Short mmCIF file of C-alpha atoms in Angstrom, two decimals:
data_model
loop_
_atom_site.label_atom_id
_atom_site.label_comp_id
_atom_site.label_asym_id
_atom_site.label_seq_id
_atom_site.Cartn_x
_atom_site.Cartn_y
_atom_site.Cartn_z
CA UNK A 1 -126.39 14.80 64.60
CA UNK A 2 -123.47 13.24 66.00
CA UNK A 3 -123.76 9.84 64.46
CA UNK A 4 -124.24 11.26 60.83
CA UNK A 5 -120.93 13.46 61.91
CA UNK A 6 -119.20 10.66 62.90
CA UNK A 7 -120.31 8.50 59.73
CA UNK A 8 -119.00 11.34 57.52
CA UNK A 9 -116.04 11.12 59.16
CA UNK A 10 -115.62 7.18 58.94
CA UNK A 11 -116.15 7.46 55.55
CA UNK A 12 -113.39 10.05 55.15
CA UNK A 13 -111.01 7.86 56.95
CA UNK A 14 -111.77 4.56 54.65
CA UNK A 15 -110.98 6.59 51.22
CA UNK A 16 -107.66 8.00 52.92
CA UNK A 17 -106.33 4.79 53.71
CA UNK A 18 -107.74 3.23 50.60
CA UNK A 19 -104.97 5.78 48.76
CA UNK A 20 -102.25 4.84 50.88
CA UNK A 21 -102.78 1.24 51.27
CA UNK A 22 -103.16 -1.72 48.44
CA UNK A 23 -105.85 -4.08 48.56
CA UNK A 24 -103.46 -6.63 49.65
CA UNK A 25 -103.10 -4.96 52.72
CA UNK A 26 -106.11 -3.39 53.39
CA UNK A 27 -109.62 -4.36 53.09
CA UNK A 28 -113.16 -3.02 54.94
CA UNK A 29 -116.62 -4.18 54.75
CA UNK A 30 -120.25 -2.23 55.74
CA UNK A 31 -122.92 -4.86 57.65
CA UNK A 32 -126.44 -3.99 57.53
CA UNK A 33 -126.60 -1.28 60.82
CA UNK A 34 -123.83 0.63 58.79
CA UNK A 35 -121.06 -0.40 60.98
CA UNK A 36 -117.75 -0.64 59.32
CA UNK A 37 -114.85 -3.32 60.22
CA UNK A 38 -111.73 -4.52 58.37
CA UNK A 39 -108.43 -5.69 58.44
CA UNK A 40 -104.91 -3.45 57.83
CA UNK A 41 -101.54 -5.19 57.14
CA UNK A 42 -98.96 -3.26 58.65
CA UNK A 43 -95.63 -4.03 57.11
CA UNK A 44 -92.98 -3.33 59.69
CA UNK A 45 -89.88 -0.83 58.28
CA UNK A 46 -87.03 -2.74 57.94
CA UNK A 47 -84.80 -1.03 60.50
CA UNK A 48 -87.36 -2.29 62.60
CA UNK A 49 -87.18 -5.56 61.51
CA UNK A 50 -83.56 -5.90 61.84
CA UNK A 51 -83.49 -4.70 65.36
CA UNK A 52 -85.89 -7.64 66.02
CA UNK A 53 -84.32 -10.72 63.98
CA UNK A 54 -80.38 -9.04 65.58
CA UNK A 55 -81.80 -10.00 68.83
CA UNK A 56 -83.51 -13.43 68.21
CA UNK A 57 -80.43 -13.85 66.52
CA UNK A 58 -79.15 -14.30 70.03
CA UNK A 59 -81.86 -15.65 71.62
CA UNK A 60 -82.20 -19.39 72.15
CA UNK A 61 -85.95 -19.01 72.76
CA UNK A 62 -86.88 -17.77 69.14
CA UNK A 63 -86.30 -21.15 67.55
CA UNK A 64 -83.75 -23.13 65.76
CA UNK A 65 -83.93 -20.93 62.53
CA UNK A 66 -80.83 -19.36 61.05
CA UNK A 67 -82.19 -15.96 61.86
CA UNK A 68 -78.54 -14.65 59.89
CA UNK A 69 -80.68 -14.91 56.91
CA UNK A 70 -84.03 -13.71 57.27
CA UNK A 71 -83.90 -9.67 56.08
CA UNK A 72 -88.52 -9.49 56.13
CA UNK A 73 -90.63 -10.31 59.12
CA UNK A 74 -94.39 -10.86 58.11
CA UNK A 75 -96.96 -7.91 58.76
CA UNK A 76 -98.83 -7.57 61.77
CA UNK A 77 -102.54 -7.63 61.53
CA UNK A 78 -104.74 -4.75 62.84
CA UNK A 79 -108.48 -5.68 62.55
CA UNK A 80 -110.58 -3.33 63.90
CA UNK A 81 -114.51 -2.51 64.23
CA UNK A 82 -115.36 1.21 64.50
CA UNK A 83 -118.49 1.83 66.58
CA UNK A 84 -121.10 4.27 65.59
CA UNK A 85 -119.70 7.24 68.02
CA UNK A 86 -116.08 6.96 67.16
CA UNK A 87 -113.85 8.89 66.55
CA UNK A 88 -116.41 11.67 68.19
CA UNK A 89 -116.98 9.22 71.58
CA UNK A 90 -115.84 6.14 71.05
CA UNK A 91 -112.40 4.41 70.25
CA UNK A 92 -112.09 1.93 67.58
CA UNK A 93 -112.27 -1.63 68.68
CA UNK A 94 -109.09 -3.04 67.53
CA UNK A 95 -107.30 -6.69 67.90
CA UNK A 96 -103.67 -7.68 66.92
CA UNK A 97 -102.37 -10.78 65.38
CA UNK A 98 -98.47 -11.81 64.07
CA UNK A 99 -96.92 -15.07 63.86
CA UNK A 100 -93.34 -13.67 65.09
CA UNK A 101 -94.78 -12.14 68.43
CA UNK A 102 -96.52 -14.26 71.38
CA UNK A 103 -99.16 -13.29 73.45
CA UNK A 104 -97.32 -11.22 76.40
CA UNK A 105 -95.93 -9.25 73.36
CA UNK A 106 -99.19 -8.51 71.35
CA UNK A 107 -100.35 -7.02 74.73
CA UNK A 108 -97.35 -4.83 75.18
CA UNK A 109 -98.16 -3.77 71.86
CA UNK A 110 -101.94 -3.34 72.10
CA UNK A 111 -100.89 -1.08 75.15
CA UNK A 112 -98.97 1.21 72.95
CA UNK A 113 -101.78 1.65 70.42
CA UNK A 114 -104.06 2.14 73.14
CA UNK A 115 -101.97 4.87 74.78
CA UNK A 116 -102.03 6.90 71.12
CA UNK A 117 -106.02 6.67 71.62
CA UNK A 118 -105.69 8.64 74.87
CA UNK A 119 -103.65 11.21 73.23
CA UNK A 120 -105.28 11.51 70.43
CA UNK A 121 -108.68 10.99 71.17
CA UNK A 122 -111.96 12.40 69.33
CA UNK A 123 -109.88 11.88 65.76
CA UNK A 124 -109.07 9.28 63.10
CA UNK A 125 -106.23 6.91 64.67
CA UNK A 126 -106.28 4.05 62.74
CA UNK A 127 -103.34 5.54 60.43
CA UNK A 128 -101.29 6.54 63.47
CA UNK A 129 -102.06 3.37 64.78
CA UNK A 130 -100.38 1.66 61.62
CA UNK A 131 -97.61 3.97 61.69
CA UNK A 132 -96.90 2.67 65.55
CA UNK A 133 -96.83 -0.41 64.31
CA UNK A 134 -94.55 0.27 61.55
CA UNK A 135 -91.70 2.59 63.08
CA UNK A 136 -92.23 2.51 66.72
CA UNK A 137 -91.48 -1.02 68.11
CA UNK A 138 -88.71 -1.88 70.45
CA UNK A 139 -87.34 -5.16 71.16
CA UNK A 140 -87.22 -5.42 74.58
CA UNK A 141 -87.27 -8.28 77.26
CA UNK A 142 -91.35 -8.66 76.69
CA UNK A 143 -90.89 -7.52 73.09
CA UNK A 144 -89.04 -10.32 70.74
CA UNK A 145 -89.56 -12.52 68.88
CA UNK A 146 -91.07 -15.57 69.78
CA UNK A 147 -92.68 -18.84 68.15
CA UNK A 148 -94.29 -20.60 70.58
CA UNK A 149 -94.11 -23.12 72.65
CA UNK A 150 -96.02 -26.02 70.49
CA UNK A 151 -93.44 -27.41 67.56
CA UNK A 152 -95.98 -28.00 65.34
CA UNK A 153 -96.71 -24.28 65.62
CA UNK A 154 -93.60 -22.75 65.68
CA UNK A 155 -92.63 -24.59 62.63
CA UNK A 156 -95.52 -23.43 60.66
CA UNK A 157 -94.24 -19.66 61.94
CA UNK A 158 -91.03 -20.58 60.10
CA UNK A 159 -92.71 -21.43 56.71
CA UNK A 160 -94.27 -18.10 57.15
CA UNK A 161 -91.88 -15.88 57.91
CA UNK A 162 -89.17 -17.57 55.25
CA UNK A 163 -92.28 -17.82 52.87
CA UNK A 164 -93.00 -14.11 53.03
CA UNK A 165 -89.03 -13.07 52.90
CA UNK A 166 -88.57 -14.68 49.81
CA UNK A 167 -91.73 -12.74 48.65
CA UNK A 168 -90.97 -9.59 49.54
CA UNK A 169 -87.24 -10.01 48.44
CA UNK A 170 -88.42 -11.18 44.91
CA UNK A 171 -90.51 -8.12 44.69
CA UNK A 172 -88.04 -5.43 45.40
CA UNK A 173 -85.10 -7.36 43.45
CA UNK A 174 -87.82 -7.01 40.52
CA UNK A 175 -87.96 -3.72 40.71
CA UNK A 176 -84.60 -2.27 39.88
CA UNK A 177 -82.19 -3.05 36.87
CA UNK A 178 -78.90 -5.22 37.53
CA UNK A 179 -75.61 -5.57 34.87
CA UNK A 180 -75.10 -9.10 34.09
CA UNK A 181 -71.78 -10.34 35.12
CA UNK A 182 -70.95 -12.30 32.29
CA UNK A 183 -72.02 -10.18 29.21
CA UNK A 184 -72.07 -6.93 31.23
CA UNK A 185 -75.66 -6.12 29.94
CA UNK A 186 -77.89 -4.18 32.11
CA UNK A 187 -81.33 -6.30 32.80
CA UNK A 188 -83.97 -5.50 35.39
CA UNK A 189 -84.36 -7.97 37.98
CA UNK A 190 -87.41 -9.72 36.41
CA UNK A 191 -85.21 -11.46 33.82
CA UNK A 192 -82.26 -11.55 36.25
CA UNK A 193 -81.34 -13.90 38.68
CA UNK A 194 -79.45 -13.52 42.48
CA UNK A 195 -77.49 -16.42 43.58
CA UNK A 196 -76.99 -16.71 47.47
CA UNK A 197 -73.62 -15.34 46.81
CA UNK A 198 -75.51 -12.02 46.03
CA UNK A 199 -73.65 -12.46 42.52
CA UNK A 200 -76.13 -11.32 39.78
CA UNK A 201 -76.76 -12.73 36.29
CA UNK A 202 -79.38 -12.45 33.94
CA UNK A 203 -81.36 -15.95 33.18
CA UNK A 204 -79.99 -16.35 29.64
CA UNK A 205 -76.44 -16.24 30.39
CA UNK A 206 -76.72 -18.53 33.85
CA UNK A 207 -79.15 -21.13 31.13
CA UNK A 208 -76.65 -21.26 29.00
CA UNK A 209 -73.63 -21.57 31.17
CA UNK A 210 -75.70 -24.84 33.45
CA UNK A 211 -76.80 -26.33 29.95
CA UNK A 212 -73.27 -26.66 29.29
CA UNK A 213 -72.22 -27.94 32.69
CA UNK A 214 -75.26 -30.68 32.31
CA UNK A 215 -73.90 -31.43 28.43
CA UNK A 216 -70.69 -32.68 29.68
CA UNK A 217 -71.80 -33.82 32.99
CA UNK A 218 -69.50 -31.53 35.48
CA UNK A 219 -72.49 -31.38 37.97
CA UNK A 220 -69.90 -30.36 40.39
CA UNK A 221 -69.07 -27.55 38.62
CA UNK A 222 -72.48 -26.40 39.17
CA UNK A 223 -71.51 -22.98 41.29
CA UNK A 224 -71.51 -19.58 41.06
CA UNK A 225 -69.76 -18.56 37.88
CA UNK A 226 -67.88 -15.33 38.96
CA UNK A 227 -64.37 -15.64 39.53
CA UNK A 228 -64.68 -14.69 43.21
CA UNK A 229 -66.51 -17.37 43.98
CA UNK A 230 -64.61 -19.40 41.77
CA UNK A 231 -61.73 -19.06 43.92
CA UNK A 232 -63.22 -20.03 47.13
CA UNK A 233 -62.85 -23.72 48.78
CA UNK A 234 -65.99 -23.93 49.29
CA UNK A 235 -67.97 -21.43 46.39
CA UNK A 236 -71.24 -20.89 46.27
CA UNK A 237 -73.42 -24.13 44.87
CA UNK A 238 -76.52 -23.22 42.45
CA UNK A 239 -79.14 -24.76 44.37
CA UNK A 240 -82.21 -27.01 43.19
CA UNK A 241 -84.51 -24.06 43.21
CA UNK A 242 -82.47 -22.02 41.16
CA UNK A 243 -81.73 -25.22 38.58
CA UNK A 244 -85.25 -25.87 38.62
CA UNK A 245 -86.31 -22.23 36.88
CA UNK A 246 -83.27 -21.96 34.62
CA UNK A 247 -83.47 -26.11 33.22
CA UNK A 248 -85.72 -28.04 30.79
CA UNK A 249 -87.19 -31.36 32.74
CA UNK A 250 -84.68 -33.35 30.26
CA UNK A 251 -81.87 -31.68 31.56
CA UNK A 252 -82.87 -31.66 35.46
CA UNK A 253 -83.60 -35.83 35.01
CA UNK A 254 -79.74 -36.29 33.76
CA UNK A 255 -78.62 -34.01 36.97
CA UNK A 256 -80.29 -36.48 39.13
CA UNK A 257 -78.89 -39.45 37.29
CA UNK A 258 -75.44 -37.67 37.80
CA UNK A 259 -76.03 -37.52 40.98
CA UNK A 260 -77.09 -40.83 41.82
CA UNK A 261 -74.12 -42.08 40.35
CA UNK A 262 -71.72 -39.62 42.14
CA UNK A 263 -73.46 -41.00 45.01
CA UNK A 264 -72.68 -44.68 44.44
CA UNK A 265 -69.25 -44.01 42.95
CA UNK A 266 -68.79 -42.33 46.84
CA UNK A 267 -70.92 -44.09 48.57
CA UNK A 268 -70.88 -48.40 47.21
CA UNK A 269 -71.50 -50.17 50.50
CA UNK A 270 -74.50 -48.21 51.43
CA UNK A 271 -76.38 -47.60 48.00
CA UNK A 272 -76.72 -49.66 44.86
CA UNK A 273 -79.12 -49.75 41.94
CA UNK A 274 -82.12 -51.75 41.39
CA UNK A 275 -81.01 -53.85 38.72
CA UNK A 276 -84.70 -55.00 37.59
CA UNK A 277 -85.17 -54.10 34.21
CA UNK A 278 -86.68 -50.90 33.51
CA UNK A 279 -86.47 -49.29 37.39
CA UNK A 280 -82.80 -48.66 37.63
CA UNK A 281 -83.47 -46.40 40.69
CA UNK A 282 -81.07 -45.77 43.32
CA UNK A 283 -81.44 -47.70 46.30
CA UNK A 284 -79.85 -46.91 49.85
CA UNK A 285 -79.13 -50.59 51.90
CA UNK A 286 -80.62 -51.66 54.98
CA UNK A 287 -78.37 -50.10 57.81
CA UNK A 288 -79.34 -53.49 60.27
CA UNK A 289 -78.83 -56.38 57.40
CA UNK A 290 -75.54 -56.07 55.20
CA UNK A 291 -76.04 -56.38 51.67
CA UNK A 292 -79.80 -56.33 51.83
CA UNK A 293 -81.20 -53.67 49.55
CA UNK A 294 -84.90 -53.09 49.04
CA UNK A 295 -86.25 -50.82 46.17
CA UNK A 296 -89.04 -48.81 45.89
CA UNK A 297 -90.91 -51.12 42.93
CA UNK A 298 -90.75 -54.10 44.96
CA UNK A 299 -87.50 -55.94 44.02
CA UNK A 300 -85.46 -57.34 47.11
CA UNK A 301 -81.39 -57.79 46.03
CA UNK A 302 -78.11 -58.36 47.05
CA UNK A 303 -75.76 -55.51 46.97
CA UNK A 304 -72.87 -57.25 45.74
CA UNK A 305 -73.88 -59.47 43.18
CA UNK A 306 -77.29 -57.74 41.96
CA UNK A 307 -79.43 -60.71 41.83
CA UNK A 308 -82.33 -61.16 44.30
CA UNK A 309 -81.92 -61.54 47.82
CA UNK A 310 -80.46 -65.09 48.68
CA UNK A 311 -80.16 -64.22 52.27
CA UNK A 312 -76.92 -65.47 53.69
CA UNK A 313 -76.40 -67.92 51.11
CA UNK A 314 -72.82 -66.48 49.23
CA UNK A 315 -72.82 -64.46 46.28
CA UNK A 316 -72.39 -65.87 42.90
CA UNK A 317 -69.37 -63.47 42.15
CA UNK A 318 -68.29 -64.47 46.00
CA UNK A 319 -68.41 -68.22 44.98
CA UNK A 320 -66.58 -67.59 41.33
CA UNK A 321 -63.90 -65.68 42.55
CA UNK A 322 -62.94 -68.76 45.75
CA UNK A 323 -63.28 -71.32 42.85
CA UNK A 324 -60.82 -69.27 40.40
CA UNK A 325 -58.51 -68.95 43.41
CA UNK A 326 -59.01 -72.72 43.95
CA UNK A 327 -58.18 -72.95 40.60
CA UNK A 328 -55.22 -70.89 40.43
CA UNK A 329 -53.06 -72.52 43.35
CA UNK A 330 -54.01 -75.87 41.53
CA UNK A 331 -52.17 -74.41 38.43
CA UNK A 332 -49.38 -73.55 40.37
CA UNK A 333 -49.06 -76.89 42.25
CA UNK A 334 -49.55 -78.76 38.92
CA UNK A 335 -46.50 -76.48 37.35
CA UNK A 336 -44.12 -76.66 40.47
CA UNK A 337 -44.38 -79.94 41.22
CA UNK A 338 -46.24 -81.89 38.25
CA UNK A 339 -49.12 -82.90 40.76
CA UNK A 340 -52.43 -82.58 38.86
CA UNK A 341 -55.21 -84.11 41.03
CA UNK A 342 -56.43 -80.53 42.24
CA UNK A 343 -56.90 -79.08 38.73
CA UNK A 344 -58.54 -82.36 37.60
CA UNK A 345 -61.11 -82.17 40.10
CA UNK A 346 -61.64 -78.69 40.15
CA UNK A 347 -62.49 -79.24 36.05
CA UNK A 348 -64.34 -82.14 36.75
CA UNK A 349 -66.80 -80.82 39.45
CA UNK A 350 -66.95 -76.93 37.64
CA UNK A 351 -66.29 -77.78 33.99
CA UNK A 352 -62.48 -77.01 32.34
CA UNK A 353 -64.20 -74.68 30.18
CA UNK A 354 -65.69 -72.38 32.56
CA UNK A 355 -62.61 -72.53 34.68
CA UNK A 356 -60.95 -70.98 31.91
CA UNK A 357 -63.78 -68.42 31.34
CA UNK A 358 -62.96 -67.46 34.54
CA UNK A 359 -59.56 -67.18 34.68
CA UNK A 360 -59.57 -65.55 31.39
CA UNK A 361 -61.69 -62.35 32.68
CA UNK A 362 -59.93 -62.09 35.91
CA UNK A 363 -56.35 -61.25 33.86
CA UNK A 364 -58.39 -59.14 31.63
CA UNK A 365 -59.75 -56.66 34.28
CA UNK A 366 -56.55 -56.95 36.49
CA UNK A 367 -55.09 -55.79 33.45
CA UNK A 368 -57.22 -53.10 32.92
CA UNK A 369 -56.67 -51.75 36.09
CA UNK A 370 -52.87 -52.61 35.63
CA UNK A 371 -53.56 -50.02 32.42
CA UNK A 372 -55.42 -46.98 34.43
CA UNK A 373 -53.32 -47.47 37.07
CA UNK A 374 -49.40 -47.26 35.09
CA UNK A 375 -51.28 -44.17 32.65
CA UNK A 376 -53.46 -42.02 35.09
CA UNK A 377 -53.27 -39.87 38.25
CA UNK A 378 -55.86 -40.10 40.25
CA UNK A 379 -57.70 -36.74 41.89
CA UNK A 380 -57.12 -36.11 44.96
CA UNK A 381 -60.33 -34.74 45.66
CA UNK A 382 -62.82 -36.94 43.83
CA UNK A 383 -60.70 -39.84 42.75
CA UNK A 384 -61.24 -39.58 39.12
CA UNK A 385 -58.86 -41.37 37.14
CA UNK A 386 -57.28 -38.68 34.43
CA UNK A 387 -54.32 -38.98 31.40
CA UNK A 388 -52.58 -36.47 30.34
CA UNK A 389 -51.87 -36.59 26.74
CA UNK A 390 -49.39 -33.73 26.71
CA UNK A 391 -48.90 -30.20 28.35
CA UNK A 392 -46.91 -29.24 31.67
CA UNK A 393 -47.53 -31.01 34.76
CA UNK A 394 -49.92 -28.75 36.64
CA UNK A 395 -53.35 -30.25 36.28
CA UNK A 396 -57.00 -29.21 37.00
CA UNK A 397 -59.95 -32.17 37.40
CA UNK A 398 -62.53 -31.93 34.62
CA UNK A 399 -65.03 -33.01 37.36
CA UNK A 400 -63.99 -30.84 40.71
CA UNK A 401 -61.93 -28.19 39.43
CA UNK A 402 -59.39 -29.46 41.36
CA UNK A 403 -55.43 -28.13 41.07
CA UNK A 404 -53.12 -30.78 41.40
CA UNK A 405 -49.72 -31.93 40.14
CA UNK A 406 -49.25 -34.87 37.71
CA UNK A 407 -46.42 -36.06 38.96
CA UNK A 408 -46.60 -36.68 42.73
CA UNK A 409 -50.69 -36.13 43.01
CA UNK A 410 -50.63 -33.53 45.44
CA UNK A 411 -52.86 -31.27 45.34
CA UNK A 412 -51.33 -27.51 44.80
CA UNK A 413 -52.89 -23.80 45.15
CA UNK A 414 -54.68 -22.59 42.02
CA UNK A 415 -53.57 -19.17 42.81
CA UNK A 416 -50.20 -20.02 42.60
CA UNK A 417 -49.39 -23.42 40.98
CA UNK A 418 -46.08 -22.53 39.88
CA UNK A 419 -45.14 -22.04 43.91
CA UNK A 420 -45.13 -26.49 43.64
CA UNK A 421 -42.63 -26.52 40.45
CA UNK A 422 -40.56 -23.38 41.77
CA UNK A 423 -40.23 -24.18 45.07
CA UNK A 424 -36.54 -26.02 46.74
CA UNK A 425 -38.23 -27.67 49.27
CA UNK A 426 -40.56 -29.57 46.61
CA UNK A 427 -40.05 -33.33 45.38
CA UNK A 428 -41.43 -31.86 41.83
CA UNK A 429 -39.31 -28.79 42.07
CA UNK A 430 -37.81 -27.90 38.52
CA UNK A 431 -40.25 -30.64 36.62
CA UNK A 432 -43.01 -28.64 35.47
CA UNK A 433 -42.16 -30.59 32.10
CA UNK A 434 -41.03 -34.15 32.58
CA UNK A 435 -42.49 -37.65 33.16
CA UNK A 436 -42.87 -39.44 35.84
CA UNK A 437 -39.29 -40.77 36.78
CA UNK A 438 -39.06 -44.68 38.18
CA UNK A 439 -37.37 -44.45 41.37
CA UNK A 440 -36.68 -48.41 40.94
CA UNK A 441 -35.18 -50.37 37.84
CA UNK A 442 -34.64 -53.35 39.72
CA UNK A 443 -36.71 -56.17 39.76
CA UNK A 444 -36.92 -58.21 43.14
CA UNK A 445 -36.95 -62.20 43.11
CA UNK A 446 -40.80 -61.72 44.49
CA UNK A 447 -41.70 -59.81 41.43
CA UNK A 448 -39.55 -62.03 39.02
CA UNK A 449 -42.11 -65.13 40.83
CA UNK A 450 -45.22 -62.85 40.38
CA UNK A 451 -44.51 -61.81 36.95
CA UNK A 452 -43.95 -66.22 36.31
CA UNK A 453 -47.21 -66.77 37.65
CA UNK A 454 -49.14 -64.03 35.72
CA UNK A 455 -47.71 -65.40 32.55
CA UNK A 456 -48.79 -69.13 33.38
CA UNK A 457 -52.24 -67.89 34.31
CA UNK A 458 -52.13 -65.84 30.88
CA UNK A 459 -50.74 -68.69 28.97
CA UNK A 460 -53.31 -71.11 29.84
CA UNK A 461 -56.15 -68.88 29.76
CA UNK A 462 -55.53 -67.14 26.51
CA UNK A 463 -53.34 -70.36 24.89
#
C-alpha cells in the first residue's frame, strides 16, 4: 500500500519538475524494478554567483583567471536515485558535482541539502533541494571557489566555466532588442553584436564599417567605432573572434598579411619572410644564431640578404656594399690626387661595369630617401612616412589615428589640437598655416665637400 503510494507520488514529482525544468537541465530514467534516478542542473542565481566570483576575485587560491570578467558560474549537478519508500520512509539518495567547488565544499553543501531532508521529511524535496542550491549558498572560508590542486585540472575548470559564460551571455543578449549605434535602428540581439566595450551594433553596420577598414588596409583602425571609444588611448580593439563572424575568408587572409607585415615593418631583426617562391610566410629568427631563419616549408635563409643559409660566410649585399665603399674612396683618391691604382684594381678584380651598377643604385636609393625624408613627416606613433599636399598643419595618421603637428612632429591632443598652434609657450605657436621654416641658410665647408663628392659619385655613375 505504501509503495504504490509512494510510486504515485514519484510520479507526481517527475511531471512537476518536467514543467519547470528544460530537458537540458533535467533528465530521469525508470530501470526494470521501477526505480527512478536522474540528473537536475541547478543554475545558480546570479547574485549568487557574484558573491562567489567577488571573493575568488581576491583569493589567490582560485586560480590565475581574471575572475573581473566572468558574470556565469556553471550549474551544479544533483543526481539522485529515489528508493522505493521515499518520500513516505526514505530520503532520496542524492550526489553533488561542480567544477568551481572542491571536495570540502561539495560536503558543506551536501550538509545543507541534507539538513532540508530532516525538516522536511515524508515529502517531495528534490525541488527545494534545487532551490538551495540556487539561492541559498554562502561563500564562506569552506565555501569558494576552488579549482584544484592538479593544473591540468584546474585548467580544464577554466575552459568550462569561460565556455559556459559565453553561453549563457549569448543567450540572454539574444533575447532582448538593442538600437544600433551607427544607424540608430533597433535590432534584437540575434543580428546584433556586443563588443567588449559593451558598445552595441548590429552585424551589418560593424561588416560594413571592417570591410572598409580591410579595403584600405587601416588594420589598426580596427576598434570600436563609437566616438567614446574613439577617444580613448587605448580603445577598445575588435578582436579575432568578433572579425572572424563579421569577415569573408578573403578578407580575414589580407588582415593576416597586414599583419605580418606590420610585424616586420616593427619588428626586422627578429622576423623576415621566406623568400622561396610560392611560401612567402612569415618567419620569426632563431633567438641563439643571428640571422638564421628557418621556415615552416623547409627553406633555411639568411635574414639579411634572403638567400639560403651560408652560415657565417658574409652576405652578398654585406660584400657589395664594402666593395662600393672600396670603390668610392678609390674615386676620391683618384680625383684628389690623380692616383688611380685603387680604382684600376678594384675594376679589374670586380668588373668596371658592375662597379658602376653599384654605385649607380646606391645614389638612387640614397636619393630616394633624400626625397621622403626633405617631403614627409614621419608619425610619431607608427613611423609612417606622410605628405601633406595642402591644408593646415594639424595632422592625423591614415594608419594609427594619430594627432600630430606637421611642422615640428609632435604629437598633440585630438581633443584640442588648436591648444599646439594657440599656445605662447609652443615652437609652432601662430603657424597653423605655414611651411616648414629652415632654421639654417648657410652651407658649412663639410657640406660644400659632401655635396663635391655626391656629384663625382653621380657624375661617374650616371655620365
Amino acid at each position: 500500500m505504501m509503495d504504490s503510494e509512494c510510486a504515485e507520488l514519484q510520479r507526481a514529482e517527475m511531471e512537476a519538475l518536467m514543467a519547470i525544468y528544460t530537458s537540458e537541465s533535467f533528465a530521469f530514467s525508470t530501470n526494470e524494478n521501477n526505480i527512478i534516478s536522474g540528473s537536475i542542473d541547478a543554475e545558480v542565481d546570479a547574485d549568487v554567483c557574484r558573491q562567489f566570483i567577488d571573493a575568488a576575485h581576491s583569493n589567490q587560491s582560485a586560480g590565475s583567471m581574471d575572475w573581473r570578467r566572468v558574470k556565469y558560474l556553471p550549474p551544479i549537478r544533483l543526481d539522485f536515485t529515489l528508493p522505493a519508500a521515499y518520500p513516505m520512509a526514505a530520503a532520496p539518495q542524492v550526489s553533488l558535482s561542480c567544477c568551481w567547488l572542491g571536495d570540502r565544499a561539495l560536503d558543506a553543501v551536501m550538509q545543507g541539502v541534507l539538513d532540508i531532508w530532516s525538516a522536511e521529511q515524508g515529502m517531495c524535496v528534490l525541488n527545494s533541494y534545487i532551490d538551495h542550491l540556487r539561492h541559498d549558498l554562502q561563500p564562506s572560508s569552506i565555501l569558494q571557489i576552488s579549482l584544484g590542486d592538479d593544473s591540468g585540472a584546474a585548467e580544464g575548470h577554466m575552459r568550462s566555466i569561460v565556455a559556459y559564460g559565453n553561453a549563457k551571455h549569448k543567450q540572454y543578449f539574444e533575447s532582448r532588442a538593442y538600437t544600433c549605434l551607427i544607424c540608430m535602428e533597433e535590432q534584437t540581439g540575434r543580428h546584433c553584436m556586443e563588443l567588449s566595450c559593451t558598445h552595441v551594433f548590429c552585424r551589418q553596420c560593424l561588416s560594413d564599417y571592417l570591410r572598409v577598414l580591410v579595403t584600405d588596409g587601416n588594420i589598426l583602425q580596427m576598434i570600436c567605432p563609437h566616438l567614446d571609444c574613439r577617444k580613448l588611448d587605448e580603445p577598445t580593439i575588435i578582436g579575432d573572434s568578433e572579425l572572424d563572424e563579421l569577415l569573408t575568408n578573403e578578407q580575414l587572409t589580407r588582415i593576416r598579411g597586414l599583419r605580418e607585415q606590420r610585424l616586420l615593418e616593427l619588428n626586422p631583426m627578429n622576423y623576415a619572410k621566406c623568400p622561396r617562391t610560392g611560401c612567402g610566410k612569415m618567419v620569426e629568427c632563431d633567438r641563439k644564431i643571428e640571422r638564421l631563419c628557418i621556415c615552416q616549408c623547409g627553406f633555411t635563409f639568411c635574414r639579411i640578404c634572403l638567400r639560403a643559409w651560408h652560415g657565417t660566410n658574409p652576405c652578398f649585399s654585406t660584400a657589395s656594399n664594402e666593395i662600393l665603399e672600396q670603390y668610392k674612396r678609390a674615386l676620391v683618391t683618384e680625383d684628389k690626387w690623380g692616383d688611380s691604382t685603387d680604382r684600376k684594381d678594384l675594376e679589374a678584380r670586380y668588373g668596371a661595369k658592375r662597379l658602376k651598377q653599384l654605385l649607380r643604385q646606391g645614389i638612387e636609393e640614397l636619393m630616394s630617401l633624400d626625397l621622403i625624408r626633405s617631403t614627409t613627416m614621419c608619425c610619431p606613433k607608427c613611423q609612417m612616412a606622410i605628405k601633406k599636399s595642402y591644408g593646415c598643419n594639424h595632422m592625423q595618421c591614415s594608419r594609427c589615428s594619430t594627432h600630430f603637428c606637421y611642422l615640428c612632429g609632435s604629437r598633440i591632443d585630438q581633443t584640442e589640437p588648436m591648444s599646439h598652434f594657440n599656445s605662447r609657450n609652443s615652437r609652432c605657436s601662430q603657424k597653423l598655416f605655414d611651411g616648414i621654416e629652415a632654421t639654417d641658410n648657410d652651407t658649412s665647408a663639410a657640406q660644400e665637400a659632401e655635396q663635391d663628392e655626391a656629384n663625382l659619385f653621380i657624375r661617374l655613375a650616371f655620365g
